[in-house]
């Protein structure tokens, strides 16, 4: 609700400087388009100053521990965003910095992505109640973990279609199953048949590129293509992707993969990606509105209106 309110203010050009005068550190060990852009523009719209600290700019992990980095940055900044490999680094920052810390992605979780994903579902269907989300993708990555847990928190039915070799961590499934209907299947048709939203993600995450040959073999049956989507019963289904997506071979990376493994389209076909069902760029825009909401709610001096 608060993110929707901030989106409305932004569209109408109404200022919302809930973080005026604050300094925000943006730590990025991994590359990013959307998360970096969303945090940067969110900071500026909220009246805060964003300071980007890239992998080669700071000592974290190389010459300095997470705890020491947290103690230093927490004394100068009012809030810290962290994107990196290790979950323990974001947890150390949260434990020792004394300021709000926002997880911009680790190998284990991608929580700010979730806010945009479920906001996009709500915008498209009017409610989250009764919806089914099908994730056709490998079961052990950060996006899958966070989708499963967030579906459980919000009461959305969730199905992960993934090969037996890549099924999710049973501990995460157990936690999620305590709150909502969670299914793990090896059959992508079964997964999408009753879905309202079909989500996919890259077959190899950042840092897993060496496993690409194996992933192509395992994940090809789970590609989101027109044939798979012909089994979806809801004619108004939406397609979601956190991006970037390998839907053609037009990027340097995808062209290299195409040459080495003979696949020009990977987790989603070009046809599906640019179809009328695609909502991935709405998701991308919503990264900014939702990140703004979480920053303002956790750091701003604000009155949150009932919207
Ligand atoms: N979805 C997402 O996290 O995008 P970026 O990697 O571009 O930040």
PDB file of C-alpha atoms and ligand atoms in Angstrom:
ATOM      1  CA  UNK A   1       0.000   0.000   0.000  1.00  0.00           C
ATOM      2  CA  UNK A   2       2.745   2.503   0.886  1.00  0.00           C
ATOM      3  CA  UNK A   3       4.685   1.734  -2.323  1.00  0.00           C
ATOM      4  CA  UNK A   4       1.496   2.254  -4.349  1.00  0.00           C
ATOM      5  CA  UNK A   5       1.016   5.620  -2.595  1.00  0.00           C
ATOM      6  CA  UNK A   6       4.625   6.641  -3.394  1.00  0.00           C
ATOM      7  CA  UNK A   7       4.174   5.518  -7.018  1.00  0.00           C
ATOM      8  CA  UNK A   8       1.108   7.743  -7.258  1.00  0.00           C
ATOM      9  CA  UNK A   9       3.012  10.713  -5.751  1.00  0.00           C
ATOM     10  CA  UNK A  10       5.865  10.174  -8.211  1.00  0.00           C
ATOM     11  CA  UNK A  11       3.493  10.023 -11.213  1.00  0.00           C
ATOM     12  CA  UNK A  12       1.795  13.244 -10.080  1.00  0.00           C
ATOM     13  CA  UNK A  13       5.114  15.012  -9.427  1.00  0.00           C
ATOM     14  CA  UNK A  14       4.405  15.449  -5.691  1.00  0.00           C
ATOM     15  CA  UNK A  15       7.577  15.641  -3.551  1.00  0.00           C
ATOM     16  CA  UNK A  16       8.067  12.978  -0.885  1.00  0.00           C
ATOM     17  CA  UNK A  17      11.361  13.819   0.833  1.00  0.00           C
ATOM     18  CA  UNK A  18      11.033  11.481   3.808  1.00  0.00           C
ATOM     19  CA  UNK A  19      14.821  11.057   4.080  1.00  0.00           C
ATOM     20  CA  UNK A  20      15.900  14.686   3.631  1.00  0.00           C
ATOM     21  CA  UNK A  21      19.497  15.203   4.766  1.00  0.00           C
ATOM     22  CA  UNK A  22      20.303  11.488   5.189  1.00  0.00           C
ATOM     23  CA  UNK A  23      23.387   9.781   3.746  1.00  0.00           C
ATOM     24  CA  UNK A  24      22.974   6.297   2.265  1.00  0.00           C
ATOM     25  CA  UNK A  25      25.803   3.886   1.378  1.00  0.00           C
ATOM     26  CA  UNK A  26      25.172   1.611  -1.621  1.00  0.00           C
ATOM     27  CA  UNK A  27      27.571  -1.358  -1.455  1.00  0.00           C
ATOM     28  CA  UNK A  28      27.749  -3.452  -4.628  1.00  0.00           C
ATOM     29  CA  UNK A  29      30.111  -6.447  -4.896  1.00  0.00           C
ATOM     30  CA  UNK A  30      28.135  -7.697  -7.910  1.00  0.00           C
ATOM     31  CA  UNK A  31      26.937  -5.891 -11.012  1.00  0.00           C
ATOM     32  CA  UNK A  32      23.448  -4.426 -11.114  1.00  0.00           C
ATOM     33  CA  UNK A  33      21.203  -2.339 -13.315  1.00  0.00           C
ATOM     34  CA  UNK A  34      17.810  -2.298 -11.598  1.00  0.00           C
ATOM     35  CA  UNK A  35      18.786  -2.542  -7.943  1.00  0.00           C
ATOM     36  CA  UNK A  36      21.448   0.128  -8.205  1.00  0.00           C
ATOM     37  CA  UNK A  37      19.191   2.411 -10.255  1.00  0.00           C
ATOM     38  CA  UNK A  38      16.242   1.833  -7.922  1.00  0.00           C
ATOM     39  CA  UNK A  39      18.208   2.597  -4.744  1.00  0.00           C
ATOM     40  CA  UNK A  40      19.866   5.631  -6.335  1.00  0.00           C
ATOM     41  CA  UNK A  41      16.684   7.215  -7.679  1.00  0.00           C
ATOM     42  CA  UNK A  42      14.782   6.281  -4.505  1.00  0.00           C
ATOM     43  CA  UNK A  43      17.404   8.062  -2.391  1.00  0.00           C
ATOM     44  CA  UNK A  44      17.278  11.180  -4.552  1.00  0.00           C
ATOM     45  CA  UNK A  45      13.463  11.335  -4.623  1.00  0.00           C
ATOM     46  CA  UNK A  46      13.417  10.859  -0.838  1.00  0.00           C
ATOM     47  CA  UNK A  47      15.890  13.730  -0.383  1.00  0.00           C
ATOM     48  CA  UNK A  48      18.829  11.542   0.696  1.00  0.00           C
ATOM     49  CA  UNK A  49      22.371  11.451  -0.701  1.00  0.00           C
ATOM     50  CA  UNK A  50      23.346   8.051  -2.209  1.00  0.00           C
ATOM     51  CA  UNK A  51      27.045   7.091  -2.214  1.00  0.00           C
ATOM     52  CA  UNK A  52      27.953   4.152  -4.480  1.00  0.00           C
ATOM     53  CA  UNK A  53      30.760   1.956  -3.105  1.00  0.00           C
ATOM     54  CA  UNK A  54      31.712  -0.715  -5.650  1.00  0.00           C
ATOM     55  CA  UNK A  55      33.653  -3.945  -5.200  1.00  0.00           C
ATOM     56  CA  UNK A  56      37.013  -2.338  -5.921  1.00  0.00           C
ATOM     57  CA  UNK A  57      36.338   0.824  -3.914  1.00  0.00           C
ATOM     58  CA  UNK A  58      36.227  -0.564  -0.377  1.00  0.00           C
ATOM     59  CA  UNK A  59      38.108  -2.980   1.880  1.00  0.00           C
ATOM     60  CA  UNK A  60      35.202  -5.334   2.775  1.00  0.00           C
ATOM     61  CA  UNK A  61      36.191  -8.983   2.448  1.00  0.00           C
ATOM     62  CA  UNK A  62      39.701  -8.222   1.196  1.00  0.00           C
ATOM     63  CA  UNK A  63      41.353  -6.271   4.022  1.00  0.00           C
ATOM     64  CA  UNK A  64      38.431  -5.773   6.391  1.00  0.00           C
ATOM     65  CA  UNK A  65      35.745  -7.894   8.012  1.00  0.00           C
ATOM     66  CA  UNK A  66      32.027  -7.261   7.758  1.00  0.00           C
ATOM     67  CA  UNK A  67      31.995  -6.248  11.414  1.00  0.00           C
ATOM     68  CA  UNK A  68      34.741  -3.603  11.028  1.00  0.00           C
ATOM     69  CA  UNK A  69      33.190  -2.262   7.825  1.00  0.00           C
ATOM     70  CA  UNK A  70      29.836  -2.030   9.612  1.00  0.00           C
ATOM     71  CA  UNK A  71      31.302  -0.105  12.550  1.00  0.00           C
ATOM     72  CA  UNK A  72      32.978   2.376  10.206  1.00  0.00           C
ATOM     73  CA  UNK A  73      30.127   2.922   7.765  1.00  0.00           C
ATOM     74  CA  UNK A  74      27.477   2.972  10.490  1.00  0.00           C
ATOM     75  CA  UNK A  75      29.187   5.982  12.084  1.00  0.00           C
ATOM     76  CA  UNK A  76      28.956   8.022   8.860  1.00  0.00           C
ATOM     77  CA  UNK A  77      25.886   6.806   7.000  1.00  0.00           C
ATOM     78  CA  UNK A  78      22.237   6.732   8.072  1.00  0.00           C
ATOM     79  CA  UNK A  79      21.458   3.552   6.108  1.00  0.00           C
ATOM     80  CA  UNK A  80      23.330   0.892   4.112  1.00  0.00           C
ATOM     81  CA  UNK A  81      22.331  -1.185   1.090  1.00  0.00           C
ATOM     82  CA  UNK A  82      24.413  -4.304   0.411  1.00  0.00           C
ATOM     83  CA  UNK A  83      24.594  -6.532  -2.677  1.00  0.00           C
ATOM     84  CA  UNK A  84      27.161  -9.299  -2.535  1.00  0.00           C
ATOM     85  CA  UNK A  85      27.955 -12.956  -2.364  1.00  0.00           C
ATOM     86  CA  UNK A  86      27.895 -13.766   1.325  1.00  0.00           C
ATOM     87  CA  UNK A  87      24.767 -13.643   3.452  1.00  0.00           C
ATOM     88  CA  UNK A  88      26.996 -13.258   6.537  1.00  0.00           C
ATOM     89  CA  UNK A  89      28.248  -9.902   5.246  1.00  0.00           C
ATOM     90  CA  UNK A  90      24.778  -8.395   5.114  1.00  0.00           C
ATOM     91  CA  UNK A  91      24.008  -9.920   8.509  1.00  0.00           C
ATOM     92  CA  UNK A  92      27.217  -8.469  10.005  1.00  0.00           C
ATOM     93  CA  UNK A  93      26.346  -5.065   8.583  1.00  0.00           C
ATOM     94  CA  UNK A  94      22.890  -5.279  10.153  1.00  0.00           C
ATOM     95  CA  UNK A  95      24.266  -6.513  13.481  1.00  0.00           C
ATOM     96  CA  UNK A  96      27.104  -4.036  13.931  1.00  0.00           C
ATOM     97  CA  UNK A  97      26.365  -0.866  11.941  1.00  0.00           C
ATOM     98  CA  UNK A  98      23.588   0.492  14.176  1.00  0.00           C
ATOM     99  CA  UNK A  99      21.663   1.754  11.119  1.00  0.00           C
ATOM    100  CA  UNK A 100      19.042   0.148   8.821  1.00  0.00           C
ATOM    101  CA  UNK A 101      20.601  -2.289   6.329  1.00  0.00           C
ATOM    102  CA  UNK A 102      18.754  -3.334   3.167  1.00  0.00           C
ATOM    103  CA  UNK A 103      19.653  -6.582   1.403  1.00  0.00           C
ATOM    104  CA  UNK A 104      20.058  -5.822  -2.318  1.00  0.00           C
ATOM    105  CA  UNK A 105      20.788  -9.542  -3.062  1.00  0.00           C
ATOM    106  CA  UNK A 106      23.044 -12.203  -1.628  1.00  0.00           C
ATOM    107  CA  UNK A 107      23.606 -15.777  -2.803  1.00  0.00           C
ATOM    108  CA  UNK A 108      20.813 -16.799  -0.426  1.00  0.00           C
ATOM    109  CA  UNK A 109      18.112 -14.131  -0.760  1.00  0.00           C
ATOM    110  CA  UNK A 110      16.759 -11.304  -2.918  1.00  0.00           C
ATOM    111  CA  UNK A 111      14.167  -9.714  -0.621  1.00  0.00           C
ATOM    112  CA  UNK A 112      13.773  -6.259  -2.191  1.00  0.00           C
ATOM    113  CA  UNK A 113      12.980  -7.974  -5.508  1.00  0.00           C
ATOM    114  CA  UNK A 114      10.035  -9.656  -3.799  1.00  0.00           C
ATOM    115  CA  UNK A 115       8.377  -6.382  -2.856  1.00  0.00           C
ATOM    116  CA  UNK A 116       8.265  -5.370  -6.524  1.00  0.00           C
ATOM    117  CA  UNK A 117       7.155  -8.822  -7.709  1.00  0.00           C
ATOM    118  CA  UNK A 118       4.174  -9.108  -5.386  1.00  0.00           C
ATOM    119  CA  UNK A 119       3.241  -5.448  -5.919  1.00  0.00           C
ATOM    120  CA  UNK A 120       3.156  -6.177  -9.667  1.00  0.00           C
ATOM    121  CA  UNK A 121       0.940  -9.213  -9.102  1.00  0.00           C
ATOM    122  CA  UNK A 122      -1.414  -7.145  -6.949  1.00  0.00           C
ATOM    123  CA  UNK A 123      -1.556  -4.356  -9.550  1.00  0.00           C
ATOM    124  CA  UNK A 124      -2.490  -6.879 -12.244  1.00  0.00           C
ATOM    125  CA  UNK A 125      -5.033  -8.979 -10.341  1.00  0.00           C
ATOM    126  CA  UNK A 126      -6.342  -6.438  -7.789  1.00  0.00           C
ATOM    127  CA  UNK A 127      -5.530  -8.770  -4.890  1.00  0.00           C
ATOM    128  CA  UNK A 128      -3.022 -11.444  -3.899  1.00  0.00           C
ATOM    129  CA  UNK A 129      -5.694 -13.580  -2.299  1.00  0.00           C
ATOM    130  CA  UNK A 130      -6.240 -16.902  -4.060  1.00  0.00           C
ATOM    131  CA  UNK A 131      -3.443 -16.377  -6.590  1.00  0.00           C
ATOM    132  CA  UNK A 132      -1.038 -19.110  -7.680  1.00  0.00           C
ATOM    133  CA  UNK A 133       2.536 -18.286  -8.623  1.00  0.00           C
ATOM    134  CA  UNK A 134       4.512 -20.857 -10.642  1.00  0.00           C
ATOM    135  CA  UNK A 135       8.286 -20.506 -10.734  1.00  0.00           C
ATOM    136  CA  UNK A 136       9.835 -22.565 -13.554  1.00  0.00           C
ATOM    137  CA  UNK A 137      13.462 -22.386 -12.610  1.00  0.00           C
ATOM    138  CA  UNK A 138      16.210 -23.967 -10.630  1.00  0.00           C
ATOM    139  CA  UNK A 139      15.152 -24.494  -7.035  1.00  0.00           C
ATOM    140  CA  UNK A 140      18.311 -23.514  -5.248  1.00  0.00           C
ATOM    141  CA  UNK A 141      18.891 -19.894  -6.051  1.00  0.00           C
ATOM    142  CA  UNK A 142      18.227 -16.704  -4.121  1.00  0.00           C
ATOM    143  CA  UNK A 143      15.159 -15.669  -6.131  1.00  0.00           C
ATOM    144  CA  UNK A 144      13.497 -19.064  -5.665  1.00  0.00           C
ATOM    145  CA  UNK A 145      14.225 -19.026  -1.923  1.00  0.00           C
ATOM    146  CA  UNK A 146      12.755 -15.570  -1.527  1.00  0.00           C
ATOM    147  CA  UNK A 147       9.716 -16.254  -3.757  1.00  0.00           C
ATOM    148  CA  UNK A 148       8.847 -19.340  -1.738  1.00  0.00           C
ATOM    149  CA  UNK A 149       9.173 -17.583   1.623  1.00  0.00           C
ATOM    150  CA  UNK A 150       7.352 -14.436   0.488  1.00  0.00           C
ATOM    151  CA  UNK A 151       4.491 -16.470  -1.015  1.00  0.00           C
ATOM    152  CA  UNK A 152       4.173 -18.190   2.350  1.00  0.00           C
ATOM    153  CA  UNK A 153       4.158 -14.871   4.239  1.00  0.00           C
ATOM    154  CA  UNK A 154       1.517 -13.385   1.914  1.00  0.00           C
ATOM    155  CA  UNK A 155      -0.599 -16.537   1.545  1.00  0.00           C
ATOM    156  CA  UNK A 156      -0.025 -16.962  -2.199  1.00  0.00           C
ATOM    157  CA  UNK A 157      -0.067 -20.566  -3.530  1.00  0.00           C
ATOM    158  CA  UNK A 158       3.377 -21.371  -4.843  1.00  0.00           C
ATOM    159  CA  UNK A 159       4.703 -24.043  -7.202  1.00  0.00           C
ATOM    160  CA  UNK A 160       8.360 -24.544  -8.108  1.00  0.00           C
ATOM    161  CA  UNK A 161       8.965 -26.653 -11.227  1.00  0.00           C
ATOM    162  CA  UNK A 162      12.566 -27.768 -11.198  1.00  0.00           C
ATOM    163  CA  UNK A 163      14.651 -30.879 -11.971  1.00  0.00           C
ATOM    164  CA  UNK A 164      15.158 -33.413  -9.177  1.00  0.00           C
ATOM    165  CA  UNK A 165      18.861 -32.456  -9.028  1.00  0.00           C
ATOM    166  CA  UNK A 166      18.037 -28.818  -8.250  1.00  0.00           C
ATOM    167  CA  UNK A 167      15.133 -29.058  -5.825  1.00  0.00           C
ATOM    168  CA  UNK A 168      14.961 -26.401  -3.083  1.00  0.00           C
ATOM    169  CA  UNK A 169      16.582 -26.692   0.318  1.00  0.00           C
ATOM    170  CA  UNK A 170      14.136 -28.838   2.368  1.00  0.00           C
ATOM    171  CA  UNK A 171      14.591 -26.530   5.379  1.00  0.00           C
ATOM    172  CA  UNK A 172      13.182 -23.576   3.394  1.00  0.00           C
ATOM    173  CA  UNK A 173      10.292 -25.688   2.058  1.00  0.00           C
ATOM    174  CA  UNK A 174       9.436 -26.790   5.584  1.00  0.00           C
ATOM    175  CA  UNK A 175       9.328 -23.208   6.901  1.00  0.00           C
ATOM    176  CA  UNK A 176       7.191 -22.052   3.955  1.00  0.00           C
ATOM    177  CA  UNK A 177       4.766 -25.002   4.159  1.00  0.00           C
ATOM    178  CA  UNK A 178       3.796 -23.971   7.671  1.00  0.00           C
ATOM    179  CA  UNK A 179       2.085 -20.889   6.165  1.00  0.00           C
ATOM    180  CA  UNK A 180       0.846 -21.645   2.632  1.00  0.00           C
ATOM    181  CA  UNK A 181       0.316 -24.269  -0.072  1.00  0.00           C
ATOM    182  CA  UNK A 182       3.827 -24.924  -1.410  1.00  0.00           C
ATOM    183  CA  UNK A 183       4.458 -27.483  -4.160  1.00  0.00           C
ATOM    184  CA  UNK A 184       7.741 -28.676  -5.619  1.00  0.00           C
ATOM    185  CA  UNK A 185       7.388 -30.674  -8.834  1.00  0.00           C
ATOM    186  CA  UNK A 186       9.581 -31.923 -11.671  1.00  0.00           C
ATOM    187  CA  UNK A 187       6.716 -31.379 -14.136  1.00  0.00           C
ATOM    188  CA  UNK A 188       6.535 -27.841 -15.624  1.00  0.00           C
ATOM    189  CA  UNK A 189       3.111 -28.476 -17.214  1.00  0.00           C
ATOM    190  CA  UNK A 190       1.635 -29.408 -13.830  1.00  0.00           C
ATOM    191  CA  UNK A 191       3.216 -26.252 -12.364  1.00  0.00           C
ATOM    192  CA  UNK A 192       1.787 -23.751 -14.847  1.00  0.00           C
ATOM    193  CA  UNK A 193      -1.671 -25.280 -15.453  1.00  0.00           C
ATOM    194  CA  UNK A 194      -3.384 -23.506 -12.538  1.00  0.00           C
ATOM    195  CA  UNK A 195      -1.021 -20.544 -12.295  1.00  0.00           C
ATOM    196  CA  UNK A 196      -1.926 -16.872 -12.543  1.00  0.00           C
ATOM    197  CA  UNK A 197       1.689 -15.710 -12.724  1.00  0.00           C
ATOM    198  CA  UNK A 198       4.540 -17.637 -14.352  1.00  0.00           C
ATOM    199  CA  UNK A 199       8.006 -16.586 -13.227  1.00  0.00           C
ATOM    200  CA  UNK A 200      11.433 -17.670 -14.400  1.00  0.00           C
ATOM    201  CA  UNK A 201      15.033 -16.669 -13.892  1.00  0.00           C
ATOM    202  CA  UNK A 202      18.481 -17.334 -15.371  1.00  0.00           C
ATOM    203  CA  UNK A 203      19.650 -20.938 -15.285  1.00  0.00           C
ATOM    204  CA  UNK A 204      23.016 -20.006 -13.749  1.00  0.00           C
ATOM    205  CA  UNK A 205      23.210 -17.113 -11.305  1.00  0.00           C
ATOM    206  CA  UNK A 206      26.059 -14.615 -10.921  1.00  0.00           C
ATOM    207  CA  UNK A 207      29.053 -16.680  -9.802  1.00  0.00           C
ATOM    208  CA  UNK A 208      27.674 -19.985 -11.192  1.00  0.00           C
ATOM    209  CA  UNK A 209      28.758 -19.484 -14.807  1.00  0.00           C
ATOM    210  CA  UNK A 210      31.096 -22.517 -14.694  1.00  0.00           C
ATOM    211  CA  UNK A 211      28.037 -24.747 -14.252  1.00  0.00           C
ATOM    212  CA  UNK A 212      26.396 -23.545 -17.433  1.00  0.00           C
ATOM    213  CA  UNK A 213      26.826 -26.702 -19.565  1.00  0.00           C
ATOM    214  CA  UNK A 214      25.150 -28.859 -16.926  1.00  0.00           C
ATOM    215  CA  UNK A 215      22.396 -26.293 -16.342  1.00  0.00           C
ATOM    216  CA  UNK A 216      21.499 -26.110 -20.041  1.00  0.00           C
ATOM    217  CA  UNK A 217      21.013 -29.881 -20.055  1.00  0.00           C
ATOM    218  CA  UNK A 218      18.971 -29.927 -16.849  1.00  0.00           C
ATOM    219  CA  UNK A 219      16.920 -26.766 -17.345  1.00  0.00           C
ATOM    220  CA  UNK A 220      15.957 -26.916 -21.055  1.00  0.00           C
ATOM    221  CA  UNK A 221      12.693 -28.824 -20.326  1.00  0.00           C
ATOM    222  CA  UNK A 222      11.697 -25.961 -18.003  1.00  0.00           C
ATOM    223  CA  UNK A 223      12.057 -23.179 -20.587  1.00  0.00           C
ATOM    224  CA  UNK A 224       9.053 -20.840 -20.547  1.00  0.00           C
ATOM    225  CA  UNK A 225       7.873 -20.983 -24.160  1.00  0.00           C
ATOM    226  CA  UNK A 226       4.572 -20.810 -26.079  1.00  0.00           C
ATOM    227  CA  UNK A 227       4.033 -24.568 -25.902  1.00  0.00           C
ATOM    228  CA  UNK A 228       4.398 -24.637 -22.102  1.00  0.00           C
ATOM    229  CA  UNK A 229       2.135 -21.615 -21.701  1.00  0.00           C
ATOM    230  CA  UNK A 230      -0.572 -23.228 -23.878  1.00  0.00           C
ATOM    231  CA  UNK A 231      -1.316 -25.337 -20.769  1.00  0.00           C
ATOM    232  CA  UNK A 232      -2.135 -22.307 -18.562  1.00  0.00           C
ATOM    233  CA  UNK A 233      -5.887 -22.220 -17.884  1.00  0.00           C
ATOM    234  CA  UNK A 234      -6.133 -18.541 -16.851  1.00  0.00           C
ATOM    235  CA  UNK A 235      -6.258 -16.534 -20.140  1.00  0.00           C
ATOM    236  CA  UNK A 236      -5.131 -13.433 -18.227  1.00  0.00           C
ATOM    237  CA  UNK A 237      -1.958 -14.960 -16.803  1.00  0.00           C
ATOM    238  CA  UNK A 238       1.107 -12.752 -16.499  1.00  0.00           C
ATOM    239  CA  UNK A 239       4.771 -13.532 -17.155  1.00  0.00           C
ATOM    240  CA  UNK A 240       7.350 -12.305 -14.630  1.00  0.00           C
ATOM    241  CA  UNK A 241      11.163 -12.174 -14.634  1.00  0.00           C
ATOM    242  CA  UNK A 242      13.490 -10.324 -12.272  1.00  0.00           C
ATOM    243  CA  UNK A 243      15.873  -9.548 -15.195  1.00  0.00           C
ATOM    244  CA  UNK A 244      18.309  -9.577 -16.858  1.00  0.00           C
ATOM    245  CA  UNK A 245      16.913 -12.386 -19.066  1.00  0.00           C
ATOM    246  CA  UNK A 246      18.493 -14.602 -21.706  1.00  0.00           C
ATOM    247  CA  UNK A 247      15.677 -14.444 -24.281  1.00  0.00           C
ATOM    248  CA  UNK A 248      17.865 -14.010 -27.368  1.00  0.00           C
ATOM    249  CA  UNK A 249      21.560 -14.099 -28.287  1.00  0.00           C
ATOM    250  CA  UNK A 250      21.935 -10.340 -28.775  1.00  0.00           C
ATOM    251  CA  UNK A 251      24.112  -9.654 -25.740  1.00  0.00           C
ATOM    252  CA  UNK A 252      27.830 -10.457 -25.514  1.00  0.00           C
ATOM    253  CA  UNK A 253      27.243 -12.987 -22.762  1.00  0.00           C
ATOM    254  CA  UNK A 254      24.309 -14.717 -24.450  1.00  0.00           C
ATOM    255  CA  UNK A 255      26.125 -14.830 -27.810  1.00  0.00           C
ATOM    256  CA  UNK A 256      29.047 -16.568 -26.097  1.00  0.00           C
ATOM    257  CA  UNK A 257      26.648 -19.052 -24.471  1.00  0.00           C
ATOM    258  CA  UNK A 258      24.914 -19.633 -27.819  1.00  0.00           C
ATOM    259  CA  UNK A 259      28.232 -20.389 -29.494  1.00  0.00           C
ATOM    260  CA  UNK A 260      29.404 -22.721 -26.732  1.00  0.00           C
ATOM    261  CA  UNK A 261      26.165 -24.555 -25.962  1.00  0.00           C
ATOM    262  CA  UNK A 262      23.989 -24.046 -29.059  1.00  0.00           C
ATOM    263  CA  UNK A 263      21.070 -22.381 -27.238  1.00  0.00           C
ATOM    264  CA  UNK A 264      19.905 -19.001 -28.531  1.00  0.00           C
ATOM    265  CA  UNK A 265      17.015 -18.636 -26.073  1.00  0.00           C
ATOM    266  CA  UNK A 266      17.382 -19.923 -22.555  1.00  0.00           C
ATOM    267  CA  UNK A 267      14.939 -19.613 -19.653  1.00  0.00           C
ATOM    268  CA  UNK A 268      12.337 -17.759 -21.782  1.00  0.00           C
ATOM    269  CA  UNK A 269      11.779 -17.406 -25.508  1.00  0.00           C
ATOM    270  CA  UNK A 270      11.811 -14.037 -27.239  1.00  0.00           C
ATOM    271  CA  UNK A 271       8.173 -14.615 -28.253  1.00  0.00           C
ATOM    272  CA  UNK A 272       7.005 -15.007 -24.645  1.00  0.00           C
ATOM    273  CA  UNK A 273       9.284 -12.252 -23.328  1.00  0.00           C
ATOM    274  CA  UNK A 274       7.786  -9.614 -25.646  1.00  0.00           C
ATOM    275  CA  UNK A 275       4.230 -10.997 -25.550  1.00  0.00           C
ATOM    276  CA  UNK A 276       1.227  -9.119 -24.126  1.00  0.00           C
ATOM    277  CA  UNK A 277       1.500 -11.224 -20.977  1.00  0.00           C
ATOM    278  CA  UNK A 278       4.977  -9.896 -20.061  1.00  0.00           C
ATOM    279  CA  UNK A 279       5.084  -7.689 -16.960  1.00  0.00           C
ATOM    280  CA  UNK A 280       8.848  -7.747 -16.349  1.00  0.00           C
ATOM    281  CA  UNK A 281       9.339  -4.044 -17.038  1.00  0.00           C
ATOM    282  CA  UNK A 282       6.462  -3.152 -14.715  1.00  0.00           C
ATOM    283  CA  UNK A 283       8.295  -5.250 -12.102  1.00  0.00           C
ATOM    284  CA  UNK A 284      11.499  -3.324 -12.866  1.00  0.00           C
ATOM    285  CA  UNK A 285       9.788   0.037 -12.365  1.00  0.00           C
ATOM    286  CA  UNK A 286       8.216  -1.195  -9.143  1.00  0.00           C
ATOM    287  CA  UNK A 287      11.706  -1.907  -7.753  1.00  0.00           C
ATOM    288  CA  UNK A 288      12.075   1.849  -7.254  1.00  0.00           C
ATOM    289  CA  UNK A 289       8.675   2.446  -5.647  1.00  0.00           C
ATOM    290  CA  UNK A 290       9.002  -0.510  -3.270  1.00  0.00           C
ATOM    291  CA  UNK A 291      12.611   0.237  -2.313  1.00  0.00           C
ATOM    292  CA  UNK A 292      11.567   3.805  -1.626  1.00  0.00           C
ATOM    293  CA  UNK A 293       8.791   2.508   0.627  1.00  0.00           C
ATOM    294  CA  UNK A 294      11.045   0.184   2.595  1.00  0.00           C
ATOM    295  CA  UNK A 295      13.690   2.893   3.051  1.00  0.00           C
ATOM    296  CA  UNK A 296      11.159   5.515   4.150  1.00  0.00           C
ATOM    297  CA  UNK A 297       9.365   3.080   6.465  1.00  0.00           C
ATOM    298  CA  UNK A 298      12.559   1.954   8.193  1.00  0.00           C
ATOM    299  CA  UNK A 299      14.502   5.247   8.284  1.00  0.00           C
ATOM    300  CA  UNK A 300      12.141   8.147   7.600  1.00  0.00           C
ATOM    301  CA  UNK A 301      10.332  10.337  10.105  1.00  0.00           C
ATOM    302  CA  UNK A 302       6.984   9.799   8.585  1.00  0.00           C
ATOM    303  CA  UNK A 303       3.316   9.410   8.977  1.00  0.00           C
ATOM    304  CA  UNK A 304       2.246   6.472   6.781  1.00  0.00           C
ATOM    305  CA  UNK A 305      -1.237   7.251   5.459  1.00  0.00           C
ATOM    306  CA  UNK A 306      -3.893   4.558   5.320  1.00  0.00           C
ATOM    307  CA  UNK A 307      -4.241   3.995   1.526  1.00  0.00           C
TER     308      UNK A 307
HETATM  309  N1  LIG B   1      16.552  -7.929 -10.682  1.00  0.00           N
HETATM  310  C1  LIG B   1      17.752  -7.418 -10.356  1.00  0.00           C
HETATM  311  O1  LIG B   1      18.236  -7.560  -9.213  1.00  0.00           O
HETATM  312  O2  LIG B   1      18.324  -6.715 -11.366  1.00  0.00           O
HETATM  313  P1  LIG B   1      19.822  -6.156 -11.349  1.00  0.00           P
HETATM  314  O3  LIG B   1      20.751  -7.350 -11.225  1.00  0.00           O
HETATM  315  O4  LIG B   1      19.965  -5.422 -12.642  1.00  0.00           O
HETATM  316  O5  LIG B   1      19.961  -5.268 -10.141  1.00  0.00           O
END
